PDB file of C-alpha atoms in Angstrom:
ATOM      1  CA  UNK A  48       0.001   0.028   0.020  1.00 59.00           C
ATOM      2  CA  UNK A  49       2.771   2.445   0.846  1.00 54.00           C
ATOM      3  CA  UNK A  50       4.389   1.962  -2.566  1.00 54.00           C
ATOM      4  CA  UNK A  51       0.949   2.610  -4.114  1.00 58.00           C
ATOM      5  CA  UNK A  52       0.692   5.858  -2.148  1.00 58.00           C
ATOM      6  CA  UNK A  53       4.172   6.929  -3.361  1.00 51.00           C
ATOM      7  CA  UNK A  54       2.965   6.267  -6.889  1.00 56.00           C
ATOM      8  CA  UNK A  55      -0.095   8.301  -6.145  1.00 58.00           C
ATOM      9  CA  UNK A  56       1.911  11.228  -4.930  1.00 52.00           C
ATOM     10  CA  UNK A  57       3.771  11.303  -8.307  1.00 50.00           C
ATOM     11  CA  UNK A  58       0.555  11.963 -10.187  1.00 55.00           C
ATOM     12  CA  UNK A  59      -1.154  14.399  -7.787  1.00 54.00           C
ATOM     13  CA  UNK A  60      -1.519  17.635  -9.616  1.00 52.00           C
ATOM     14  CA  UNK A  61      -1.178  16.112 -13.035  1.00 50.00           C
ATOM     15  CA  UNK A  62      -4.896  15.471 -13.273  1.00 51.00           C
ATOM     16  CA  UNK A  63      -6.221  18.719 -11.832  1.00 49.00           C
ATOM     17  CA  UNK A  64      -7.380  20.325 -15.085  1.00 50.00           C
ATOM     18  CA  UNK A  65     -10.341  22.570 -15.348  1.00 52.00           C
ATOM     19  CA  UNK A  66     -13.601  21.617 -17.022  1.00 55.00           C
ATOM     20  CA  UNK A  67     -14.369  24.980 -18.591  1.00 45.00           C
ATOM     21  CA  UNK A  68     -15.998  25.706 -21.929  1.00 45.00           C
ATOM     22  CA  UNK A  69     -17.647  22.320 -22.315  1.00 50.00           C
ATOM     23  CA  UNK A  70     -19.140  21.933 -25.760  1.00 46.00           C
ATOM     24  CA  UNK A  71     -22.484  20.420 -24.985  1.00 45.00           C
ATOM     25  CA  UNK A  72     -25.299  20.269 -27.532  1.00 42.00           C
ATOM     26  CA  UNK A  73     -28.836  21.468 -26.769  1.00 34.00           C
ATOM     27  CA  UNK A  74     -31.068  18.468 -26.623  1.00 39.00           C
ATOM     28  CA  UNK A  75     -34.688  17.825 -25.855  1.00 37.00           C
ATOM     29  CA  UNK A  76     -35.283  16.989 -22.222  1.00 40.00           C
ATOM     30  CA  UNK A  77     -36.660  13.591 -21.691  1.00 42.00           C
ATOM     31  CA  UNK A  78     -38.046  11.817 -18.609  1.00 40.00           C
ATOM     32  CA  UNK A  79     -35.691   9.238 -17.271  1.00 46.00           C
ATOM     33  CA  UNK A  80     -36.574   6.310 -15.018  1.00 45.00           C
ATOM     34  CA  UNK A  81     -34.316   6.305 -11.960  1.00 44.00           C
ATOM     35  CA  UNK A  82     -31.991   3.470 -11.170  1.00 44.00           C
ATOM     36  CA  UNK A  83     -32.916   2.144  -7.736  1.00 45.00           C
ATOM     37  CA  UNK A  84     -30.400   2.108  -4.909  1.00 53.00           C
ATOM     38  CA  UNK A  85     -30.339  -1.685  -4.994  1.00 59.00           C
ATOM     39  CA  UNK A  86     -28.590  -1.906  -8.338  1.00 68.00           C
ATOM     40  CA  UNK A  87     -29.077  -5.266 -10.112  1.00 72.00           C
ATOM     41  CA  UNK A  88     -25.780  -6.656 -11.295  1.00 77.00           C
ATOM     42  CA  UNK A  89     -24.606  -9.992 -12.605  1.00 83.00           C
ATOM     43  CA  UNK A  90     -23.545 -12.542 -10.039  1.00 85.00           C
ATOM     44  CA  UNK A  91     -20.045 -11.905  -8.866  1.00 90.00           C
ATOM     45  CA  UNK A  92     -20.099  -8.230  -9.884  1.00 96.00           C
ATOM     46  CA  UNK A  93     -20.179  -5.171  -7.596  1.00 97.00           C
ATOM     47  CA  UNK A  94     -21.074  -1.440  -7.967  1.00 98.00           C
ATOM     48  CA  UNK A  95     -19.135   1.630  -6.933  1.00 98.00           C
ATOM     49  CA  UNK A  96     -20.336   5.257  -7.277  1.00 98.00           C
ATOM     50  CA  UNK A  97     -17.962   8.212  -7.317  1.00 98.00           C
ATOM     51  CA  UNK A  98     -18.385  11.939  -7.836  1.00 98.00           C
ATOM     52  CA  UNK A  99     -15.234  13.853  -8.673  1.00 95.00           C
ATOM     53  CA  UNK A 100     -16.106  16.761 -10.935  1.00 92.00           C
ATOM     54  CA  UNK A 101     -16.944  16.540 -14.625  1.00 92.00           C
ATOM     55  CA  UNK A 102     -18.292  13.023 -15.304  1.00 95.00           C
ATOM     56  CA  UNK A 103     -16.824  13.086 -18.816  1.00 94.00           C
ATOM     57  CA  UNK A 104     -13.385  12.905 -17.199  1.00 92.00           C
ATOM     58  CA  UNK A 105     -14.097  10.290 -14.517  1.00 95.00           C
ATOM     59  CA  UNK A 106     -16.016   8.093 -16.970  1.00 97.00           C
ATOM     60  CA  UNK A 107     -13.120   8.132 -19.492  1.00 95.00           C
ATOM     61  CA  UNK A 108     -10.608   7.217 -16.759  1.00 96.00           C
ATOM     62  CA  UNK A 109     -12.507   4.240 -15.297  1.00 97.00           C
ATOM     63  CA  UNK A 110     -13.457   2.749 -18.611  1.00 97.00           C
ATOM     64  CA  UNK A 111      -9.793   2.004 -18.992  1.00 97.00           C
ATOM     65  CA  UNK A 112      -9.447   0.083 -15.719  1.00 97.00           C
ATOM     66  CA  UNK A 113      -9.092  -3.675 -15.788  1.00 97.00           C
ATOM     67  CA  UNK A 114     -12.068  -5.443 -14.210  1.00 97.00           C
ATOM     68  CA  UNK A 115     -14.484  -2.594 -14.923  1.00 98.00           C
ATOM     69  CA  UNK A 116     -17.407  -3.887 -16.969  1.00 97.00           C
ATOM     70  CA  UNK A 117     -19.470  -0.775 -17.338  1.00 97.00           C
ATOM     71  CA  UNK A 118     -19.494   2.952 -16.400  1.00 98.00           C
ATOM     72  CA  UNK A 119     -22.629   5.075 -16.477  1.00 98.00           C
ATOM     73  CA  UNK A 120     -22.540   8.889 -16.044  1.00 98.00           C
ATOM     74  CA  UNK A 121     -25.351  10.382 -14.005  1.00 98.00           C
ATOM     75  CA  UNK A 122     -26.568  12.339 -11.058  1.00 98.00           C
ATOM     76  CA  UNK A 123     -26.852  11.355  -7.405  1.00 98.00           C
ATOM     77  CA  UNK A 124     -27.132  12.825  -3.883  1.00 97.00           C
ATOM     78  CA  UNK A 125     -29.774  15.511  -4.428  1.00 97.00           C
ATOM     79  CA  UNK A 126     -33.432  16.146  -3.953  1.00 95.00           C
ATOM     80  CA  UNK A 127     -34.652  16.684  -7.513  1.00 96.00           C
ATOM     81  CA  UNK A 128     -36.415  13.667  -9.082  1.00 96.00           C
ATOM     82  CA  UNK A 129     -35.364  12.811 -12.601  1.00 96.00           C
ATOM     83  CA  UNK A 130     -33.095  15.798 -13.059  1.00 97.00           C
ATOM     84  CA  UNK A 131     -31.945  16.930 -16.481  1.00 96.00           C
ATOM     85  CA  UNK A 132     -28.463  18.354 -17.191  1.00 96.00           C
ATOM     86  CA  UNK A 133     -30.026  21.806 -17.364  1.00 95.00           C
ATOM     87  CA  UNK A 134     -31.346  21.296 -13.817  1.00 97.00           C
ATOM     88  CA  UNK A 135     -27.914  20.141 -12.619  1.00 96.00           C
ATOM     89  CA  UNK A 136     -26.179  23.204 -14.005  1.00 93.00           C
ATOM     90  CA  UNK A 137     -28.199  25.495 -11.766  1.00 94.00           C
ATOM     91  CA  UNK A 138     -26.403  23.957  -8.732  1.00 93.00           C
ATOM     92  CA  UNK A 139     -29.689  23.900  -6.880  1.00 94.00           C
ATOM     93  CA  UNK A 140     -30.703  20.226  -7.209  1.00 97.00           C
ATOM     94  CA  UNK A 141     -28.263  18.948  -4.613  1.00 97.00           C
ATOM     95  CA  UNK A 142     -27.099  16.331  -7.087  1.00 98.00           C
ATOM     96  CA  UNK A 143     -23.486  15.697  -8.021  1.00 98.00           C
ATOM     97  CA  UNK A 144     -22.142  14.709 -11.466  1.00 97.00           C
ATOM     98  CA  UNK A 145     -21.144  11.155 -10.795  1.00 98.00           C
ATOM     99  CA  UNK A 146     -20.346   7.779 -12.340  1.00 98.00           C
ATOM    100  CA  UNK A 147     -21.646   4.355 -11.412  1.00 98.00           C
ATOM    101  CA  UNK A 148     -19.106   1.629 -11.957  1.00 98.00           C
ATOM    102  CA  UNK A 149     -19.924  -2.030 -12.396  1.00 98.00           C
ATOM    103  CA  UNK A 150     -16.744  -4.054 -11.682  1.00 98.00           C
ATOM    104  CA  UNK A 151     -15.492  -7.568 -11.033  1.00 97.00           C
ATOM    105  CA  UNK A 152     -13.904  -7.629  -7.532  1.00 97.00           C
ATOM    106  CA  UNK A 153     -11.884 -10.709  -8.592  1.00 96.00           C
ATOM    107  CA  UNK A 154     -10.098  -8.552 -11.148  1.00 97.00           C
ATOM    108  CA  UNK A 155     -10.018  -5.127  -9.423  1.00 97.00           C
ATOM    109  CA  UNK A 156     -10.405  -4.420  -5.751  1.00 97.00           C
ATOM    110  CA  UNK A 157     -12.524  -1.566  -4.460  1.00 98.00           C
ATOM    111  CA  UNK A 158      -9.364  -0.136  -2.924  1.00 97.00           C
ATOM    112  CA  UNK A 159      -7.751  -0.032  -6.407  1.00 97.00           C
ATOM    113  CA  UNK A 160     -10.745   1.995  -7.641  1.00 98.00           C
ATOM    114  CA  UNK A 161     -10.308   4.385  -4.703  1.00 98.00           C
ATOM    115  CA  UNK A 162      -6.656   4.791  -5.534  1.00 96.00           C
ATOM    116  CA  UNK A 163      -7.461   5.786  -9.145  1.00 95.00           C
ATOM    117  CA  UNK A 164     -10.318   8.021  -7.970  1.00 96.00           C
ATOM    118  CA  UNK A 165      -8.108  10.079  -5.630  1.00 95.00           C
ATOM    119  CA  UNK A 166      -5.328  10.241  -8.233  1.00 92.00           C
ATOM    120  CA  UNK A 167      -7.572  11.655 -10.919  1.00 91.00           C
ATOM    121  CA  UNK A 168      -9.229  14.608  -9.248  1.00 92.00           C
ATOM    122  CA  UNK A 169      -8.534  17.138  -6.473  1.00 93.00           C
ATOM    123  CA  UNK A 170     -10.120  15.944  -3.249  1.00 96.00           C
ATOM    124  CA  UNK A 171      -9.106  19.109  -1.343  1.00 97.00           C
ATOM    125  CA  UNK A 172     -11.256  21.695  -3.131  1.00 96.00           C
ATOM    126  CA  UNK A 173     -14.759  22.117  -1.695  1.00 96.00           C
ATOM    127  CA  UNK A 174     -17.508  22.034  -4.355  1.00 96.00           C
ATOM    128  CA  UNK A 175     -15.164  22.636  -7.258  1.00 93.00           C
ATOM    129  CA  UNK A 176     -12.732  21.019  -9.672  1.00 89.00           C
ATOM    130  CA  UNK A 177     -10.503  23.507 -11.479  1.00 83.00           C
ATOM    131  CA  UNK A 178     -12.635  26.234 -12.943  1.00 78.00           C
ATOM    132  CA  UNK A 179     -15.876  24.357 -12.378  1.00 85.00           C
ATOM    133  CA  UNK A 180     -17.530  25.601  -9.241  1.00 89.00           C
ATOM    134  CA  UNK A 181     -20.751  24.358  -7.644  1.00 95.00           C
ATOM    135  CA  UNK A 182     -22.040  21.514  -5.427  1.00 96.00           C
ATOM    136  CA  UNK A 183     -22.500  19.444  -8.584  1.00 96.00           C
ATOM    137  CA  UNK A 184     -18.684  19.207  -8.898  1.00 95.00           C
ATOM    138  CA  UNK A 185     -18.083  18.056  -5.286  1.00 97.00           C
ATOM    139  CA  UNK A 186     -15.906  15.141  -4.298  1.00 98.00           C
ATOM    140  CA  UNK A 187     -17.973  12.350  -2.797  1.00 98.00           C
ATOM    141  CA  UNK A 188     -17.991   8.533  -2.461  1.00 98.00           C
ATOM    142  CA  UNK A 189     -21.422   6.934  -2.371  1.00 98.00           C
ATOM    143  CA  UNK A 190     -21.035   3.514  -0.709  1.00 98.00           C
ATOM    144  CA  UNK A 191     -23.250   0.528  -1.439  1.00 97.00           C
ATOM    145  CA  UNK A 192     -22.270  -1.533   1.559  1.00 96.00           C
ATOM    146  CA  UNK A 193     -20.801  -1.081   5.060  1.00 97.00           C
ATOM    147  CA  UNK A 194     -17.612  -2.721   3.710  1.00 98.00           C
ATOM    148  CA  UNK A 195     -17.288   0.000   1.048  1.00 98.00           C
ATOM    149  CA  UNK A 196     -17.939   2.669   3.649  1.00 98.00           C
ATOM    150  CA  UNK A 197     -15.177   1.320   5.934  1.00 98.00           C
ATOM    151  CA  UNK A 198     -12.659   0.991   3.087  1.00 98.00           C
ATOM    152  CA  UNK A 199     -13.362   4.520   1.834  1.00 98.00           C
ATOM    153  CA  UNK A 200     -13.011   6.063   5.306  1.00 98.00           C
ATOM    154  CA  UNK A 201      -9.865   4.095   6.021  1.00 98.00           C
ATOM    155  CA  UNK A 202      -8.306   5.124   2.679  1.00 98.00           C
ATOM    156  CA  UNK A 203      -8.954   8.737   3.346  1.00 98.00           C
ATOM    157  CA  UNK A 204      -7.387   8.464   6.840  1.00 97.00           C
ATOM    158  CA  UNK A 205      -4.374   6.796   5.239  1.00 96.00           C
ATOM    159  CA  UNK A 206      -3.945   9.573   2.711  1.00 96.00           C
ATOM    160  CA  UNK A 207      -4.173  12.181   5.448  1.00 95.00           C
ATOM    161  CA  UNK A 208      -1.715  10.272   7.649  1.00 95.00           C
ATOM    162  CA  UNK A 209       0.777  10.137   4.783  1.00 93.00           C
ATOM    163  CA  UNK A 210       0.269  13.901   4.234  1.00 92.00           C
ATOM    164  CA  UNK A 211       0.095  13.571   0.467  1.00 89.00           C
ATOM    165  CA  UNK A 212      -1.945  16.762   0.232  1.00 92.00           C
ATOM    166  CA  UNK A 213      -1.099  20.219   1.559  1.00 91.00           C
ATOM    167  CA  UNK A 214      -4.763  20.805   2.314  1.00 94.00           C
ATOM    168  CA  UNK A 215      -7.429  18.801   4.113  1.00 96.00           C
ATOM    169  CA  UNK A 216      -9.348  16.189   2.128  1.00 97.00           C
ATOM    170  CA  UNK A 217     -12.945  17.272   1.816  1.00 98.00           C
ATOM    171  CA  UNK A 218     -14.260  14.135   0.068  1.00 98.00           C
ATOM    172  CA  UNK A 219     -17.607  13.082   1.657  1.00 98.00           C
ATOM    173  CA  UNK A 220     -18.522   9.432   2.278  1.00 98.00           C
ATOM    174  CA  UNK A 221     -22.258   8.940   1.966  1.00 97.00           C
ATOM    175  CA  UNK A 222     -24.789   6.190   1.552  1.00 97.00           C
ATOM    176  CA  UNK A 223     -25.792   5.691  -2.063  1.00 97.00           C
ATOM    177  CA  UNK A 224     -29.195   7.175  -2.912  1.00 96.00           C
ATOM    178  CA  UNK A 225     -31.095   6.984  -6.188  1.00 96.00           C
ATOM    179  CA  UNK A 226     -28.799   7.261  -9.184  1.00 97.00           C
ATOM    180  CA  UNK A 227     -30.262   8.981 -12.256  1.00 97.00           C
ATOM    181  CA  UNK A 228     -28.438   8.224 -15.564  1.00 97.00           C
ATOM    182  CA  UNK A 229     -27.474  11.316 -17.535  1.00 97.00           C
ATOM    183  CA  UNK A 230     -28.731  12.044 -21.028  1.00 96.00           C
ATOM    184  CA  UNK A 231     -27.574   9.687 -23.691  1.00 96.00           C
ATOM    185  CA  UNK A 232     -25.103  12.133 -25.237  1.00 94.00           C
ATOM    186  CA  UNK A 233     -23.135  12.184 -22.008  1.00 96.00           C
ATOM    187  CA  UNK A 234     -22.524   8.410 -22.026  1.00 97.00           C
ATOM    188  CA  UNK A 235     -19.137   7.209 -23.280  1.00 95.00           C
ATOM    189  CA  UNK A 236     -18.514  10.821 -24.132  1.00 95.00           C
ATOM    190  CA  UNK A 237     -14.747  10.869 -24.697  1.00 91.00           C
ATOM    191  CA  UNK A 238     -14.692   7.868 -26.979  1.00 92.00           C
ATOM    192  CA  UNK A 239     -17.345   9.316 -29.145  1.00 92.00           C
ATOM    193  CA  UNK A 240     -16.049  12.889 -29.160  1.00 92.00           C
ATOM    194  CA  UNK A 241     -12.237  12.511 -28.816  1.00 92.00           C
ATOM    195  CA  UNK A 242     -11.530  15.162 -31.407  1.00 91.00           C
ATOM    196  CA  UNK A 243     -13.593  17.790 -29.529  1.00 90.00           C
ATOM    197  CA  UNK A 244     -11.611  20.621 -27.992  1.00 87.00           C
ATOM    198  CA  UNK A 245     -12.377  19.828 -24.399  1.00 84.00           C
ATOM    199  CA  UNK A 246     -11.522  16.209 -24.903  1.00 89.00           C
ATOM    200  CA  UNK A 247      -8.210  17.008 -26.494  1.00 90.00           C
ATOM    201  CA  UNK A 248      -7.125  19.631 -23.980  1.00 87.00           C
ATOM    202  CA  UNK A 249      -8.413  18.156 -20.688  1.00 84.00           C
ATOM    203  CA  UNK A 250      -9.335  14.474 -20.912  1.00 90.00           C
ATOM    204  CA  UNK A 251      -6.586  13.204 -23.229  1.00 91.00           C
ATOM    205  CA  UNK A 252      -3.731  14.418 -21.041  1.00 89.00           C
ATOM    206  CA  UNK A 253      -5.345  12.687 -18.032  1.00 88.00           C
ATOM    207  CA  UNK A 254      -5.610   9.458 -19.895  1.00 93.00           C
ATOM    208  CA  UNK A 255      -1.956   9.750 -20.985  1.00 91.00           C
ATOM    209  CA  UNK A 256      -0.856  10.109 -17.375  1.00 90.00           C
ATOM    210  CA  UNK A 257      -3.114   7.238 -16.285  1.00 93.00           C
ATOM    211  CA  UNK A 258      -1.591   4.972 -18.890  1.00 94.00           C
ATOM    212  CA  UNK A 259       1.893   5.938 -17.794  1.00 93.00           C
ATOM    213  CA  UNK A 260       1.491   5.565 -13.980  1.00 91.00           C
ATOM    214  CA  UNK A 261      -1.172   2.888 -13.721  1.00 91.00           C
ATOM    215  CA  UNK A 262      -0.266   0.566 -16.595  1.00 92.00           C
ATOM    216  CA  UNK A 263      -0.708  -2.569 -14.462  1.00 93.00           C
ATOM    217  CA  UNK A 264      -4.299  -1.622 -13.707  1.00 94.00           C
ATOM    218  CA  UNK A 265      -5.403  -1.061 -17.279  1.00 95.00           C
ATOM    219  CA  UNK A 266      -7.287  -3.334 -19.669  1.00 94.00           C
TER     220      UNK A 266
END
């Protein structure tokens, strides 16, 4: 674990790009059925839910991780039922942009996902990532079991003990609530829009660093 933390310290700061000037199309708002808290997954699979800023970035990163079967971008943690992206942008829904990861624990441990999560966003900035400001960009782990809660809390304590950050970690650890999938054009965004300016300037460099420092964890 200590060696992993040393590796993590090498990439801190490399992933802290801003998510400004996103080129999002205007689309017709559609009603979306919510995904219940008890997510149905195939036998032997588990679910993890992370919020760490722009979900285009976090989705692109975790799609590369070995053992990850699926990543869905969406909204969680707020009060608005069936929110749209337009609703989320007001910062008044209480929801965070997040990803829901379906993974095989026999191929990738929850702790490995935590390591990548903390290495690919800034967990010390309250309600913001780079130039993106608002509660929708907060850092939060939504646990699906007591075991996940304990592992997340212990990992944060370990990071603080090792003093890998100059500031206090503000990442919240909360019980998973209803997860609402984002509009279809948000899903698998980077792979379908890799030539777009934001993808080239912000996401591509993150993936390059991920492939350099976490090669053993990639597909």
